[in-house]
Tab-separated table of C-alpha atoms and ligand atoms in Angstrom:
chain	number	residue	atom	x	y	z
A	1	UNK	CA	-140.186	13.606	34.841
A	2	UNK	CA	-141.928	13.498	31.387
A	3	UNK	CA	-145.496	14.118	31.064
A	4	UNK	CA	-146.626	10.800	30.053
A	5	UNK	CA	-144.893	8.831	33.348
A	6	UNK	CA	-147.046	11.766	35.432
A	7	UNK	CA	-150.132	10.442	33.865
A	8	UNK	CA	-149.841	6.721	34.180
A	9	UNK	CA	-148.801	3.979	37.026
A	10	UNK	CA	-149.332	0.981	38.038
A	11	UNK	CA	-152.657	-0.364	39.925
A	12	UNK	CA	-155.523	-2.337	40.669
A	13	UNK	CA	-158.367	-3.240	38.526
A	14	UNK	CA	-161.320	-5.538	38.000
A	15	UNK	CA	-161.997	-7.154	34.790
A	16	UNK	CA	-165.031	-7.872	33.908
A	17	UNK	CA	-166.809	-9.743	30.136
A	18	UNK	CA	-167.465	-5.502	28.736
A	19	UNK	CA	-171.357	-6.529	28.742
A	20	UNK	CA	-171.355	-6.270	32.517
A	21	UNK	CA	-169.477	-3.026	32.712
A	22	UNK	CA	-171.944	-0.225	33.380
A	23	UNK	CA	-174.144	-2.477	36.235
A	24	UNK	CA	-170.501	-4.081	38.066
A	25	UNK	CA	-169.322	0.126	37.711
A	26	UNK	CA	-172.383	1.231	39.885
A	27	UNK	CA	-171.945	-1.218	42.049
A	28	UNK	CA	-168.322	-0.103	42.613
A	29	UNK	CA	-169.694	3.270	42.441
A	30	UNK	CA	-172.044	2.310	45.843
A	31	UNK	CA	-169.708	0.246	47.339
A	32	UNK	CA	-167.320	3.320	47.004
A	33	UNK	CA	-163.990	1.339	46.022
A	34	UNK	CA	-164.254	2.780	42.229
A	35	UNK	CA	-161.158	4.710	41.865
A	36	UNK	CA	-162.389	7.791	39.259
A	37	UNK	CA	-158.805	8.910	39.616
A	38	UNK	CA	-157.701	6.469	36.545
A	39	UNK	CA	-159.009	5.479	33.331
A	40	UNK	CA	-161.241	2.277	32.764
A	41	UNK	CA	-159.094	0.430	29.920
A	42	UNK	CA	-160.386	-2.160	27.389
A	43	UNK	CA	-158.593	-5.465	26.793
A	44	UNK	CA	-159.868	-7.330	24.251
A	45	UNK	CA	-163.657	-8.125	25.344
A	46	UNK	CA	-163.139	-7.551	28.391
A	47	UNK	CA	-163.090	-3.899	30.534
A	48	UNK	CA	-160.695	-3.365	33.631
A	49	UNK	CA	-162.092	-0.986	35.914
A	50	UNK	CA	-159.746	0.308	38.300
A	51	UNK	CA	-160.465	-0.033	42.321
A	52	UNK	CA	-158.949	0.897	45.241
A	53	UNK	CA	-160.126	0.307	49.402
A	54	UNK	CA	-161.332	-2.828	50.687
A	55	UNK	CA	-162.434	-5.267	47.728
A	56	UNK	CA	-161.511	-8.349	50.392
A	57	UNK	CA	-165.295	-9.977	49.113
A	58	UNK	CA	-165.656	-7.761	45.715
A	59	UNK	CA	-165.359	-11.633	43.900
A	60	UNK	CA	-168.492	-13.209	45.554
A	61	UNK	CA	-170.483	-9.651	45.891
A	62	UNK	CA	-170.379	-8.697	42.446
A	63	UNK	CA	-171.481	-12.994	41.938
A	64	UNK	CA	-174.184	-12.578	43.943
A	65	UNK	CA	-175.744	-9.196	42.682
A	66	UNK	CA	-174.737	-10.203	38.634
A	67	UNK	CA	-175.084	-14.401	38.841
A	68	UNK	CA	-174.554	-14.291	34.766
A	69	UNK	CA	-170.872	-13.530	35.846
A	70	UNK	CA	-169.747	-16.085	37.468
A	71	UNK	CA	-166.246	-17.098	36.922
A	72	UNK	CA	-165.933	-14.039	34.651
A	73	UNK	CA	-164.069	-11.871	36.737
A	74	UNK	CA	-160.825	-11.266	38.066
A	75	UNK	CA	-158.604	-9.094	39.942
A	76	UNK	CA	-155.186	-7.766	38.508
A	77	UNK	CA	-152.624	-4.862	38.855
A	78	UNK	CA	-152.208	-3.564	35.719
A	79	UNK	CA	-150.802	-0.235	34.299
A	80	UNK	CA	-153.649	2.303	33.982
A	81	UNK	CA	-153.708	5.940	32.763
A	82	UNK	CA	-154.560	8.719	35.435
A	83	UNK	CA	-157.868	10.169	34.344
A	84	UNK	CA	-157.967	14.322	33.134
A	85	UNK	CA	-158.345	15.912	36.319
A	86	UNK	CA	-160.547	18.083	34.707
A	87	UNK	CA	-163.191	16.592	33.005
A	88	UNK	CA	-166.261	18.504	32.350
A	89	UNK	CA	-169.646	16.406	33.478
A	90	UNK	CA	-170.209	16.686	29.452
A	91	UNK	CA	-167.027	14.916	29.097
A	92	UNK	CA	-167.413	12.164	32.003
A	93	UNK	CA	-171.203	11.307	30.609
A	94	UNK	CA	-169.499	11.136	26.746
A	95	UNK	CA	-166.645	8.789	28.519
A	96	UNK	CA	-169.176	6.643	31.047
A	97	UNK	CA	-171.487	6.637	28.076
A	98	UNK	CA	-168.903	5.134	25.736
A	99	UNK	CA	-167.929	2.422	28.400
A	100	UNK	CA	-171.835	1.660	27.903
A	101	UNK	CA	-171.611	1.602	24.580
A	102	UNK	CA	-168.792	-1.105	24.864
A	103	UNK	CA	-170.808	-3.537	26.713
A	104	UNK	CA	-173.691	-3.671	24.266
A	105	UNK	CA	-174.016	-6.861	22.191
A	106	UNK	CA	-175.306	-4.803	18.989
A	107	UNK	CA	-172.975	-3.191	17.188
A	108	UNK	CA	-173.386	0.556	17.449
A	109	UNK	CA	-171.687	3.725	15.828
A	110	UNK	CA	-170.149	4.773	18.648
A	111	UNK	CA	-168.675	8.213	17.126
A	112	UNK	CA	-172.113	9.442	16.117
A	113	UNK	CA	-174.189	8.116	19.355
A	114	UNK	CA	-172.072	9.974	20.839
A	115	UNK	CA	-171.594	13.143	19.084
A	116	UNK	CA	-175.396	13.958	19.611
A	117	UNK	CA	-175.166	13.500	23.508
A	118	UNK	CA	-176.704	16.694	24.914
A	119	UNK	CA	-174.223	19.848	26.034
A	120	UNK	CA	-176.491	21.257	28.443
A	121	UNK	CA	-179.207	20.266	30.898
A	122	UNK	CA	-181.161	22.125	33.390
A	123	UNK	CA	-180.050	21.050	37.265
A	124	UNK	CA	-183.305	21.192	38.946
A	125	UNK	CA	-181.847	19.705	42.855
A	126	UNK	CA	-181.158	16.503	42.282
A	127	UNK	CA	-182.556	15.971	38.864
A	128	UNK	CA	-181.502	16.651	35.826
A	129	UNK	CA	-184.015	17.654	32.907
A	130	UNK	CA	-182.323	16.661	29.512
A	131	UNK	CA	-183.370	19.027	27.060
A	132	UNK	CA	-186.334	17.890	24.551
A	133	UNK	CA	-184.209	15.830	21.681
A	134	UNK	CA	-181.504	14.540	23.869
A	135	UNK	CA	-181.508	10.014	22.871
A	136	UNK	CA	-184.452	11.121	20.258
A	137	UNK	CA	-182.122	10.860	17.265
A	138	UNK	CA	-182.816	8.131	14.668
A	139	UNK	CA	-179.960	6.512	15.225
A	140	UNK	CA	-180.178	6.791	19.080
A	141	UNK	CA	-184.014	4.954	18.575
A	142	UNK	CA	-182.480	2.437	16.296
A	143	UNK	CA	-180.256	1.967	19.226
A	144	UNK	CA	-182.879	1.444	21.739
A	145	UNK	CA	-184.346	-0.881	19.448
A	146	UNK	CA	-182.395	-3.209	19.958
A	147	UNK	CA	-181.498	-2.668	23.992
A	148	UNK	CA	-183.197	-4.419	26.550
A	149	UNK	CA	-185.234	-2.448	28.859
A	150	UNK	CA	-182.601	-2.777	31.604
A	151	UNK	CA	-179.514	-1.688	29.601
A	152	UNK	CA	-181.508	1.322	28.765
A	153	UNK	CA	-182.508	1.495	32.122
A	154	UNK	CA	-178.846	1.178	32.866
A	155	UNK	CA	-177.884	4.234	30.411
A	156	UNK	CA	-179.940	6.663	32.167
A	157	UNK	CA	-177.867	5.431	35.912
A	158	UNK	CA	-175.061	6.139	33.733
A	159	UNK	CA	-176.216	9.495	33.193
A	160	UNK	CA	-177.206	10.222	36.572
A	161	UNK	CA	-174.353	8.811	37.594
A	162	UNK	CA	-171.758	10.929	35.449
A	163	UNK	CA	-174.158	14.195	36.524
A	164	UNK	CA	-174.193	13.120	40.220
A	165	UNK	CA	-178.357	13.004	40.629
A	166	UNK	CA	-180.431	10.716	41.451
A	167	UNK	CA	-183.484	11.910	38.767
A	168	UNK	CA	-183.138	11.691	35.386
A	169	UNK	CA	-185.855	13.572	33.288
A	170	UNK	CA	-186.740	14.561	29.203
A	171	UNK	CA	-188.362	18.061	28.726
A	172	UNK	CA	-191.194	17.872	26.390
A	173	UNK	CA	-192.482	21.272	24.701
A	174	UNK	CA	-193.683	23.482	26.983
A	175	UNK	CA	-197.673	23.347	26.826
A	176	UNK	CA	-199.330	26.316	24.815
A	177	UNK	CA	-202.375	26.135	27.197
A	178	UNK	CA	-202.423	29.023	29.456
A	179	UNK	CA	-201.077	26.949	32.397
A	180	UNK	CA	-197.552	26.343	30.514
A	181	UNK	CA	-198.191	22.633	31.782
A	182	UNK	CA	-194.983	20.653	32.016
A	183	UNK	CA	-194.215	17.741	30.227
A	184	UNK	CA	-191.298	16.578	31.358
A	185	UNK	CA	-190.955	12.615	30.709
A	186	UNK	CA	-189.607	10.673	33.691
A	187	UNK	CA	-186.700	8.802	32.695
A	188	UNK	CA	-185.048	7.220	35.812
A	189	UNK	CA	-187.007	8.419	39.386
A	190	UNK	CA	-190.045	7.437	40.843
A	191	UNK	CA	-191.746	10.993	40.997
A	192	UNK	CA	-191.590	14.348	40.187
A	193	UNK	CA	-191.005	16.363	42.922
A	194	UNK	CA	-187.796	18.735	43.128
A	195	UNK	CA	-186.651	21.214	46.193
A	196	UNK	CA	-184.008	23.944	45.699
A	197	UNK	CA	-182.745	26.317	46.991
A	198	UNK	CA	-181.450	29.605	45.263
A	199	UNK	CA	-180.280	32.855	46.515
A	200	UNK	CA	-181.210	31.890	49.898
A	201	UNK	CA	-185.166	31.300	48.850
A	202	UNK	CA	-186.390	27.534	48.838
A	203	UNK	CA	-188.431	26.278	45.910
A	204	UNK	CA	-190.337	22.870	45.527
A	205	UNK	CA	-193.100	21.617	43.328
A	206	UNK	CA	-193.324	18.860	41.001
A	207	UNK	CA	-190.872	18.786	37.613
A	208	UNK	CA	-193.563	16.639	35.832
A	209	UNK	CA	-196.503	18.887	36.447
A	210	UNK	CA	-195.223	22.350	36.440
A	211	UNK	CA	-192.395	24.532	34.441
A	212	UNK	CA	-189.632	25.933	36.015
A	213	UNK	CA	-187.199	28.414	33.892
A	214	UNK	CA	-184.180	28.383	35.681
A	215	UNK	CA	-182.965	31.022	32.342
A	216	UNK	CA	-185.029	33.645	34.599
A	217	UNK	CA	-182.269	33.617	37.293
A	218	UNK	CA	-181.064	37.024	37.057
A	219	UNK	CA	-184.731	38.469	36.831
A	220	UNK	CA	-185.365	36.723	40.057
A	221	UNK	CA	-182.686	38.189	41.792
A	222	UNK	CA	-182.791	41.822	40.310
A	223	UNK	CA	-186.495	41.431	41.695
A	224	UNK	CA	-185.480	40.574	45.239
A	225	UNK	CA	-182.628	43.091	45.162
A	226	UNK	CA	-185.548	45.706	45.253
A	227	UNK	CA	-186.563	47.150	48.682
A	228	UNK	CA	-190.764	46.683	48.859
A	229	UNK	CA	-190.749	46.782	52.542
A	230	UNK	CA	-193.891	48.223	53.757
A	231	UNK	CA	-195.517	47.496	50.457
A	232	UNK	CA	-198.734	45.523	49.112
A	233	UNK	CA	-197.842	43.340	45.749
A	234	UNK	CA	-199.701	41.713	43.371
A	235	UNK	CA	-198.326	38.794	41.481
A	236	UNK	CA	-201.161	38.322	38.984
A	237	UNK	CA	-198.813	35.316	37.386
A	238	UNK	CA	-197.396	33.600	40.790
A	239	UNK	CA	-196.848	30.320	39.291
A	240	UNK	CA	-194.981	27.977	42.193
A	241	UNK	CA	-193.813	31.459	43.375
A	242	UNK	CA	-190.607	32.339	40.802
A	243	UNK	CA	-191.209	36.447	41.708
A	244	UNK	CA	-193.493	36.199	44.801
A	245	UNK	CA	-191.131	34.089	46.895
A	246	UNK	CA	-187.935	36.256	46.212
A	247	UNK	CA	-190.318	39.468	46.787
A	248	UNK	CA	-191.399	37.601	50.113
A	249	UNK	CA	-188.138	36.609	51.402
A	250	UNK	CA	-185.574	39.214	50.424
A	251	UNK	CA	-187.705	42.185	49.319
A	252	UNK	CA	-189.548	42.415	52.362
A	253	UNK	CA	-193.106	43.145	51.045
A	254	UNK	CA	-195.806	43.681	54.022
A	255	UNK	CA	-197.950	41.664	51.845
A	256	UNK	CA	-198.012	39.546	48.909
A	257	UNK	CA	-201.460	38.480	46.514
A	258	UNK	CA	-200.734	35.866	44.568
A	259	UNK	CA	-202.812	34.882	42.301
A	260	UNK	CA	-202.785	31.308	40.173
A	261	UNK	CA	-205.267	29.184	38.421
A	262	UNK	CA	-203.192	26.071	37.963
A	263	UNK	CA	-203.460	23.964	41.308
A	264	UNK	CA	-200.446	22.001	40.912
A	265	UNK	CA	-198.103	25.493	40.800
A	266	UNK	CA	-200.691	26.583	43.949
A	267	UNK	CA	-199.232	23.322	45.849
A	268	UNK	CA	-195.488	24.320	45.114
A	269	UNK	CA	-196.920	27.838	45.942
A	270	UNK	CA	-198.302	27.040	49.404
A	271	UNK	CA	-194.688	24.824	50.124
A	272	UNK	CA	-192.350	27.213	49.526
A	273	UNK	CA	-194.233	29.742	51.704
A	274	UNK	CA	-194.084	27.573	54.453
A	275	UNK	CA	-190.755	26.486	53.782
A	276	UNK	CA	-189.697	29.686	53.495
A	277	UNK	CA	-191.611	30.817	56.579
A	278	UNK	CA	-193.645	33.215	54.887
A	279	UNK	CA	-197.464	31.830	54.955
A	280	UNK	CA	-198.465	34.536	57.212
A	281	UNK	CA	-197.821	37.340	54.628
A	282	UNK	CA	-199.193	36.070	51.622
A	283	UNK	CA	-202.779	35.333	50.113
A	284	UNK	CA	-203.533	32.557	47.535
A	285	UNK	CA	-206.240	33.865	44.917
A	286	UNK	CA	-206.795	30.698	43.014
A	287	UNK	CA	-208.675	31.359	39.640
A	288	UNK	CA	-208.374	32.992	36.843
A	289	UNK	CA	-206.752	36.665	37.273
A	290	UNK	CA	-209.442	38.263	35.156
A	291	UNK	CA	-211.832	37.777	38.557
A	292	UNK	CA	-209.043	37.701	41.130
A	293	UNK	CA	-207.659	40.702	40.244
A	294	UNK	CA	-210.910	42.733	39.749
A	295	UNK	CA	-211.400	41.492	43.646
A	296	UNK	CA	-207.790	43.852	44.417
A	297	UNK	CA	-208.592	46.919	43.047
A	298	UNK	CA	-207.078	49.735	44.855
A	299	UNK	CA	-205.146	47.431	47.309
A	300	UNK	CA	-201.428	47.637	46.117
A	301	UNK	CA	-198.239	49.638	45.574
A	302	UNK	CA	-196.872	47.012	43.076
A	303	UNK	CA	-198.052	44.631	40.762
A	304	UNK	CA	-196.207	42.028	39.150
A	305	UNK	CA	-196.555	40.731	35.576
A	306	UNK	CA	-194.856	37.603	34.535
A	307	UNK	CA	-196.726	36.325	32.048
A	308	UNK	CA	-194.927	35.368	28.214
A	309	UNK	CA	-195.539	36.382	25.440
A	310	UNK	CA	-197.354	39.268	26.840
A	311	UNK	CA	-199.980	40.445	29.761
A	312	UNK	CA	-201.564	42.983	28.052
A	313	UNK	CA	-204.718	41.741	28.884
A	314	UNK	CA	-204.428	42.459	32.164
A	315	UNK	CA	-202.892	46.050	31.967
A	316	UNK	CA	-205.949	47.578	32.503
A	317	UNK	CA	-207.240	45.513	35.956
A	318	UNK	CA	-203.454	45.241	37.115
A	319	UNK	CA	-203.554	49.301	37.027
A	320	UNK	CA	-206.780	49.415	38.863
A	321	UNK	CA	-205.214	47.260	41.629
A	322	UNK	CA	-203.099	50.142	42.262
A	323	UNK	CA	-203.282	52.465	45.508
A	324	UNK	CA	-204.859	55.782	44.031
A	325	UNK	CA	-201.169	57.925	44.614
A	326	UNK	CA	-199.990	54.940	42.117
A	327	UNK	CA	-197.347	52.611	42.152
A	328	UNK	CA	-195.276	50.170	39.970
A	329	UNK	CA	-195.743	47.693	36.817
A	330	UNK	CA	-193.099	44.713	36.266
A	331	UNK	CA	-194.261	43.964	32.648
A	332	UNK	CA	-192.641	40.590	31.465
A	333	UNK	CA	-193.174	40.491	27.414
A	334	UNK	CA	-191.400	38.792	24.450
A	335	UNK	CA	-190.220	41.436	22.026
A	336	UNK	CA	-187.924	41.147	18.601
A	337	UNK	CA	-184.396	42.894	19.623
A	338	UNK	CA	-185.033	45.738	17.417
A	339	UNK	CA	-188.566	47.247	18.113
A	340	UNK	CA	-187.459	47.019	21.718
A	341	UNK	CA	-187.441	51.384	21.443
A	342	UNK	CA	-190.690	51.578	19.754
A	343	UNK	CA	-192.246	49.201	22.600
A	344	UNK	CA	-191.426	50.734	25.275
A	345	UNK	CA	-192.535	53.960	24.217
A	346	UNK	CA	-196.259	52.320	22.443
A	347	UNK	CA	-196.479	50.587	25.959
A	348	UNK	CA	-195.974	53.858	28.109
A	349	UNK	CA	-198.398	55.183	25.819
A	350	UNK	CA	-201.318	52.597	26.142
A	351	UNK	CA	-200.854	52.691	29.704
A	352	UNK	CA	-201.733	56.087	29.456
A	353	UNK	CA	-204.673	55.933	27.654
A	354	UNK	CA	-206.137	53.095	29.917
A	355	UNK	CA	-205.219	55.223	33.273
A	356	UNK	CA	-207.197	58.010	31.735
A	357	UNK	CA	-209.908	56.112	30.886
A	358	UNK	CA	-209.988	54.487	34.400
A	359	UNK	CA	-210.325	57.683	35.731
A	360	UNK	CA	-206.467	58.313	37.046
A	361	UNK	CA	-204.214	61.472	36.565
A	362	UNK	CA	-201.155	59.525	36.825
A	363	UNK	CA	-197.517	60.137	35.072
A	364	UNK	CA	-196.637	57.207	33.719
A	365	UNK	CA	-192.820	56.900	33.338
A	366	UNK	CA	-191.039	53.459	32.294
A	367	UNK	CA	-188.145	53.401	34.691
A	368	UNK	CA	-186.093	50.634	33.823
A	369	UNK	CA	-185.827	47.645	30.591
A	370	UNK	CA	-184.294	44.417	31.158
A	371	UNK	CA	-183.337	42.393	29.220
A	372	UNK	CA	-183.843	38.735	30.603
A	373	UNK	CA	-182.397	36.343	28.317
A	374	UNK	CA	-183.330	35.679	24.373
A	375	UNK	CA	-186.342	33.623	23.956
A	376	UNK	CA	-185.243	32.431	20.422
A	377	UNK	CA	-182.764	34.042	17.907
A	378	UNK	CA	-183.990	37.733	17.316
A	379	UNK	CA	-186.243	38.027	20.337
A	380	UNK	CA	-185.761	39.177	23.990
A	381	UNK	CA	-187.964	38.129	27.035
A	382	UNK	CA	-187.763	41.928	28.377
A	383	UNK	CA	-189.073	43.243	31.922
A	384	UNK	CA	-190.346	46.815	31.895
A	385	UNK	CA	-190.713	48.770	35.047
A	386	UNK	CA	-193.022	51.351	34.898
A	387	UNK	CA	-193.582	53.545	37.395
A	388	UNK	CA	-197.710	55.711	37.905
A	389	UNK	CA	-197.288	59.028	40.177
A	390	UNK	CA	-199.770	61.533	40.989
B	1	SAM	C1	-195.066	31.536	32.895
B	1	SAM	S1	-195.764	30.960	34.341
B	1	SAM	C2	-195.054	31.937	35.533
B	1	SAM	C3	-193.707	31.765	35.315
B	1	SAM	C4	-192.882	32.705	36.073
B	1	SAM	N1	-193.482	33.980	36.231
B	1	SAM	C5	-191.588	32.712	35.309
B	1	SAM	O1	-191.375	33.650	34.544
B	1	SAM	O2	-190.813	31.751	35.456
B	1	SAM	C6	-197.290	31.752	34.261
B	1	SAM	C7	-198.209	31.338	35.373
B	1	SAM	O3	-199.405	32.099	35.189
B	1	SAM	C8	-200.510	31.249	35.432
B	1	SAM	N2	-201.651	31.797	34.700
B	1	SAM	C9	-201.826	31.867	33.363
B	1	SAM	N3	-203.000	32.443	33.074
B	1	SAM	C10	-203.589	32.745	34.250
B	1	SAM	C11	-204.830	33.350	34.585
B	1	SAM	N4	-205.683	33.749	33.656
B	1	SAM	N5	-205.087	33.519	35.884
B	1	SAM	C12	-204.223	33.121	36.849
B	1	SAM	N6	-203.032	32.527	36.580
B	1	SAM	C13	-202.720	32.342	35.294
B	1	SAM	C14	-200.038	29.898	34.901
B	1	SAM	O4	-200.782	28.841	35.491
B	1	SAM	C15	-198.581	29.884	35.289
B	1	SAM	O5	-198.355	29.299	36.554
């Protein structure tokens, strides 16, 4: 058998004026008798979208949910194309977005509309953040411009649809203010909030308010790879708990300060410890770290710093908060690729200055540099691990 007679057979489809296409193709979607299995096909102005199970009352459903329809539809077998079997969610939003596209009444450059659709998106349970410019081109707002609130409404189901969520959301910069507010926009969802889970530690708090930077992953593991049982940690950045849950759940830790002045992180904070089941070994410092953490000195055997671009200003209290035999730094910092060398060593040296001058006789010894992902083309979100010894 060729190749082409593999791909296509015969089958049944309902055809539908093209404006109606993306509203009657949820409705299939709910009503699960869309069969995703074929291709939707276009004949003249009008779009057959295959089906399959029980469409017995499909006729007088789809009438009664879309009245502007009536006696526009009909059902026919028809020869259909099988869809790729693998098509990438990029590739099903480009296709389900086309279909969209279709059904519009203004005429639309459908090759560039779709050429900027966005590659990537961050999966935050079941919402999807697009990332800042995604639909912000000028051709994509001349677009809008001319859409009705519901068929833009209606684009971002699509989306959700083609992505599988239910949430559809638009980061905005990420806040300079010390808090690294959120601004996500809300595009399709009534609120904010987001659960998930990830290596076996539940996180919630609300997209809208707070950031989440799921390009951390592997620093959040390596962190709860590391055996603290028995120990007393300090996260002086806790956020809704990115380090201190992992360090909770899977690194054991005796006990866990966090401390956080934005309230909104302290509520994701305070859920994920009881979700988690870990209340009972952690305390909530709210406030600014510069009082918090002079209210810790000489309590801990670790103390976590993930703060970007840098923590120095903390160096000195976050050394102070350690157990007088010493302990260990995490130092998060943004530095260009090549003066990572001549960091680590200027760091190691600083720290040595400050322990002297806060009365320690510590080695200081940096231990370990990762490197966490690139924060833009030449520089590196690094962790340092530094380790203070008698
Ligand atoms: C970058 S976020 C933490 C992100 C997390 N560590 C990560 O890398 O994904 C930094 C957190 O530190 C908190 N923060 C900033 N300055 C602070 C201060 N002076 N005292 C306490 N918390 C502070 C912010 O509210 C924010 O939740």
């Amino acid at each position: 058998m060729s190749d082409s007679k593999q791909t296509i057979s015969s089958n049944v489809a309902i055809l539908i004026p093209l404006e109606f296409s993306p509203k009657v193709k949820q409705i299939l979607i709910r009503k699960n008798i869309y069969n995703d299995e074929l291709r939707p096909k276009r004949i003249s102005q009008k779009l057959a979208l295959p089906i399959d199970g029980d469409f017995d009352t499909l006729t007088e459903d789809l009438c009664r949910e879309i009245p502007d329809i009536l006696g526009d539809i009909s059902i026919e077998e028809l020869v259909l194309e099988k869809n790729s079997p693998k098509l990438t969610p990029a590739q099903l939003m480009s296709a389900n977005i086309s279909i969209w596209l279709d059904g519009l009444k203004h005429q639309n450059n459908k090759q560039i509309l779709l050429s900027y659709l966005p590659q990537k998106w961050e999966l935050l349970g079941d919402m999807v953040l697009l990332p800042t410019i995604s639909f912000k081109q000028k051709e994509w707002l001349e677009l809008f411009s001319h859409c009705s609130e519901t068929e833009i409404y209606e684009l971002w189901g699509v989306i959700c649809d083609s992505l599988n969520v239910n949430r559809l959301g638009r980061q905005q910069p990420i806040s300079d203010d010390i808090m690294r507010t959120s601004q996500v926009e809300l595009l399709l969802g009534q609120e904010g909030w987001v659960e998930l889970l990830d290596h076996g530690v539940h996180f919630g708090f609300d997209a809208t308010k707070v950031m989440y930077s799921s390009g951390n992953v592997t620093e959040r593991h390596r962190i709860g790879n590391i055996n603290m049982e028995g120990e007393v940690v300090i996260d002086a950045f806790a956020g809704i708990g990115y380090y201190s849950l992992p360090m909770l759940v899977r690194s054991n830790v005796k006990h866990l300060h966090a401390c956080e002045i934005n309230t909104n992180s302290i509520e994701g904070l305070i859920w994920g410890a009881k979700r988690n089941e870990v209340s009972q070994r952690l305390t909530i410092h709210e406030g600014d770290n510069n009082i918090t953490l002079a209210n810790l000195k000489n309590t801990s055997d670790r103390c976590h710093l993930g703060i970007l671009p840098s923590s120095e200003r903390v160096w000195s209290l976050a050394l102070e908060c350690l157990k007088s035999e010493g302990g260990w730094l995490h130092i998060h910092m943004n530095v260009a690729e090549d003066k990572i060398a001549s960091w680590v060593e200027d760091t190691i040296t600083k720290l040595e200055i400050i322990t002297r001058n806060i009365g320690r006789q510590w080695k200081i010894e940096a231990k370990h540099l990762e490197k966490v992902k690139w924060y833009s083309p030449h520089t590196r979100h690094v962790v340092l691990d530094v380790h203070c010894s008698e």
